[in-house]
Amino acid sequence: MVISTNFPDMQRQTDRAPPAGNRPRPVLEFRDVTLHQAGYHVETLRDLTFSVNESDLMLVRLEEGRDHLPLASAVQGLIGPERGRVLFDGEDWETCSDPENERRRARIGRVFNRQGWISNLSIMENVTLAQRHHSSTPEDELRRRAVRWAQRFHLEAIPSVRPAFVPVSERRRLEWVRGFYGEPRLLLLEQPMDGVPEDFLPSLMEGVDHMRENQVAVVWLTEHDDVWQRGDLTGARRYIMRGSILQAAEEVSR
Amino acid sequence: MQVTRDDKLLSGRIRRAQRLQVALLNLLDRLGLSVIRRWVAVSNQFAVIWTVLKLALQGESWPRTTRSVFVRQLLFTGVDALPVCVRVAVAMGVMVVVQSELWRREIGGAFSVLESMVWTTTVRELGPLVANLIVIGRSGTAMTTELANMSLSGEVEVLDSQGIDPMKYLVMPRILSTAISVYCLGVLIVATIFASGYLMAFLLNVAGGPGPFFSRMSELATLEDGVFFTAKTLVVGLFVGAICTTEGLRVQRSTTETPVVASRSGVFALTAVFVTSALLSLIFYQRVLLIPVGELFRF
């Protein structure tokens, strides 16, 4: 069964599209970054240098069993690098003030590697939390937008119960809703297909394509062969984690 | 050179003295570290409370999400504690009047002799103390456990990653709602103690009509009582909230830490209640126990 869908809401973002012929701007840059393990993250990463421009898709293949990387947290400036610089939208996380960084983080949609829910809030409250916090959009409108995204990922509705009462595969797709919703500048997907039947992969990929058409940069971390081996990831730049080093896939295959 | 018996005795004494010296130094070292740790812990609580009060005065600290958390916490800490506060206060009102009447009969005189004492004890000591104890037992440890579980399961990072400052979203509303709840519950407890106490006195036939009773209570009320009561509820409530939230967020590694920090936060909060109340009494009465502070420093 192939599940497909449309995303008309994202067309609103084409108003922000740069004039044709302009080079896409870098949304995320890592400059010679070394990240040491901290807390939950048990790996050290060294000498990371890459940039992700608007509409780019950066696909990173993780080694099996080594998915507790500090990479996603460093992308969001939640942990600082031991060496090097991490820039989001041209600004270094370390040089901006805390309130400014909070506003910038709200522009990053993220699907977490592990539990990504606030357990004492309902699913709807979780999905709309960042938008309710950072914007003054009426709650009814926020709920309507969230429900439209949910329908595009083939969810009937957004439950009003707490996350513990929702099945895992449905909960994972609800995380997609939270990540995609809110017009992010960067979409960070950490193993989004974990616990989700393969049938839903096309709908996720269509969502990713739509985000890219709207100048959203996408970073996708995966252990799964079925994602890595897909040939229809147009223009994806592929990388492989080897221990603490990130290598471009072309380098690995030489 | 021959080693004499005296030499051996002397070296033995020197070694014992050295061991004693090392033991004393170790003891002083541990005491000193203990004092330093407590000082750091107390300073941290002051810093948290100061930060919370500064944030609370800034409009941008109160988006609708934070307001929602604040209201929920007020409901949980304050409103949901009403029944237990009323029950406890009714029982205390009865006990206060019964004890007062027993002592009045012992020392003689009218019940009105003890009115002032009952008023002051209830408003300045019993009411605030009971309100703090109920909040600690009912809400404080629950708050610590909730935040510890959030910290362990990565929910604090989830908030951070969405650009939501955990200090403004988790800590500030909880500390403020705890302080306000302690104050409001304290008012309720004091009022209920007097109401149930009056009823008991009426049944014991030692009280006059309700009108003279309540007008006498209002005569006894002073500005000092209000200041004292407010300090012992709001100020102490801030410390209770700060301790319970910060202890919970310290948990980092394992769920086995959760019951330990919950228990520890309850004990710390209780200690803070009594120590802060004693310090406030010292400031207001300018006495250590019954001895005026000025007299303490005469020698």
Short mmCIF file of C-alpha atoms in Angstrom, two decimals, chain B residues 8 61 91 155 207 218 221 248-249 265 275:
data_model
loop_
_atom_site.label_atom_id
_atom_site.label_comp_id
_atom_site.label_asym_id
_atom_site.label_seq_id
_atom_site.Cartn_x
_atom_site.Cartn_y
_atom_site.Cartn_z
CA LYS B 8 60.24 4.97 73.66
CA SER B 61 7.90 35.89 31.02
CA ALA B 91 -9.54 20.07 64.77
CA GLU B 155 11.32 16.29 28.77
CA ALA B 207 -17.88 32.43 75.07
CA SER B 218 -10.65 42.54 65.06
CA ALA B 221 -5.45 42.40 64.96
CA GLY B 248 13.68 17.62 41.38
CA LEU B 249 15.60 19.11 38.45
CA SER B 265 13.29 17.90 49.39
CA VAL B 275 14.63 27.96 60.41
#
